[in-house]
Amino acid sequence: MVESSNRFVMALMTLALAMATPGWSAPVQDGGTAGDHSGHDMDHMGRSGKMMHRLEAGDGNLHGKLEPQGELATGQKQKLLLRLTDEHGKPVRAKSVKFVWSMPSMGHDMGTKYALPQKEAGVWRVNYNFPMAGHYRAEAIVKLSDDSQRTLVFELMIP
């Protein structure tokens, strides 16, 4: 009796822990402009369902939009643009932007890349080669002109 009671308590604790883990119970939500990239039928955790990206992030004062230039795929250099705007939609000038790439399911970073400023104010370019299919997290660490730093988090699913 005690053993089955212990198993029941352990099962409840495991379920509670899993439900408290961000992203475990729900797919990444679209930031408002990312499409379903038709034909892909997985969420960010690889479970069946509609594949979603989170390509917009912000904190009220800084807004970022990540724009892949072409179809996302593995094994080739991908070009992405990051557009930074303020709360009024005006381009934000930053001193630097670096991207820290990770695969949450793998539990480690997949590399850091510095973004290159473009001629257009508030637009940065980053190139990245996705080594395998799966859910990627891109943390854009933005150093603003006043030397403050902000982090914007984007989610991508690479088929």
Coordinates of C-alpha atoms in Angstrom, one line a residue, residues 35-122:
G35 CA 2.7 32.2 -41.0
D36 CA 2.3 28.5 -40.7
H37 CA 4.9 27.7 -43.3
S38 CA 2.5 25.3 -44.9
G39 CA 3.3 21.7 -45.2
H40 CA 5.1 21.5 -41.8
D41 CA 3.0 19.7 -39.2
M42 CA 4.9 19.9 -35.9
D43 CA 5.0 22.4 -33.0
H44 CA 8.1 23.7 -31.4
M45 CA 8.6 20.5 -29.3
G46 CA 8.3 18.2 -32.3
R47 CA 4.8 17.0 -31.5
S48 CA 2.1 16.8 -34.1
G49 CA 0.1 19.9 -34.7
K50 CA 0.6 23.2 -36.5
M51 CA 4.2 24.4 -36.7
M52 CA 4.7 27.9 -35.3
H53 CA 7.5 30.4 -35.0
R54 CA 7.8 33.3 -32.7
L55 CA 9.4 35.9 -34.9
E56 CA 8.4 39.0 -32.9
A57 CA 9.5 40.0 -29.4
G58 CA 9.5 43.1 -27.3
D59 CA 9.4 44.7 -23.9
G60 CA 7.2 47.7 -24.5
N61 CA 10.1 50.1 -25.3
L62 CA 12.0 47.9 -27.8
H63 CA 10.4 45.8 -30.5
G64 CA 12.2 43.3 -32.7
K65 CA 11.0 41.4 -35.7
L66 CA 13.1 38.6 -37.1
E67 CA 12.7 38.1 -40.9
P68 CA 14.1 35.0 -42.6
Q69 CA 15.3 35.7 -46.1
G70 CA 14.0 32.7 -47.9
E71 CA 12.9 29.2 -46.8
L72 CA 14.5 28.0 -43.5
A73 CA 16.4 24.7 -44.0
T74 CA 19.3 22.7 -42.5
G75 CA 22.8 22.5 -43.9
Q76 CA 23.1 25.9 -45.6
K77 CA 23.8 29.4 -44.6
Q78 CA 20.6 31.2 -43.7
K79 CA 20.2 35.0 -43.9
L80 CA 17.9 36.7 -41.4
L81 CA 17.1 40.3 -40.8
L82 CA 16.3 41.8 -37.4
R83 CA 14.3 45.0 -37.5
L84 CA 14.4 47.0 -34.2
T85 CA 11.8 49.7 -33.5
D86 CA 10.8 51.8 -30.5
E87 CA 7.3 52.0 -29.0
H88 CA 6.3 54.5 -31.7
G89 CA 7.5 52.2 -34.6
K90 CA 10.6 54.3 -35.3
P91 CA 13.9 52.6 -36.1
V92 CA 16.2 52.1 -33.1
R93 CA 19.9 52.6 -33.5
A94 CA 21.9 50.1 -31.5
K95 CA 25.7 49.8 -30.9
S96 CA 25.7 46.1 -31.4
V97 CA 23.5 43.0 -31.7
K98 CA 24.6 39.5 -31.0
F99 CA 22.6 36.3 -31.4
V100 CA 23.0 33.4 -29.0
W101 CA 21.5 30.3 -30.7
S102 CA 20.4 27.3 -28.8
M103 CA 18.3 24.1 -29.1
P104 CA 16.3 23.9 -25.9
S105 CA 15.7 20.1 -26.4
M106 CA 19.5 19.6 -26.6
G107 CA 20.2 21.7 -23.5
H108 CA 23.1 23.7 -24.8
D109 CA 24.1 26.7 -26.9
M110 CA 24.7 26.2 -30.6
G111 CA 26.9 29.3 -31.1
T112 CA 27.0 33.0 -30.9
K113 CA 27.0 35.3 -34.0
Y114 CA 27.3 39.0 -34.2
A115 CA 24.8 40.7 -36.4
L116 CA 26.0 43.2 -39.1
P117 CA 24.3 46.6 -39.3
Q118 CA 22.6 47.4 -42.6
K119 CA 22.5 50.7 -44.4
E120 CA 18.9 51.2 -43.2
A121 CA 18.6 52.4 -39.6
G122 CA 17.4 49.8 -37.2

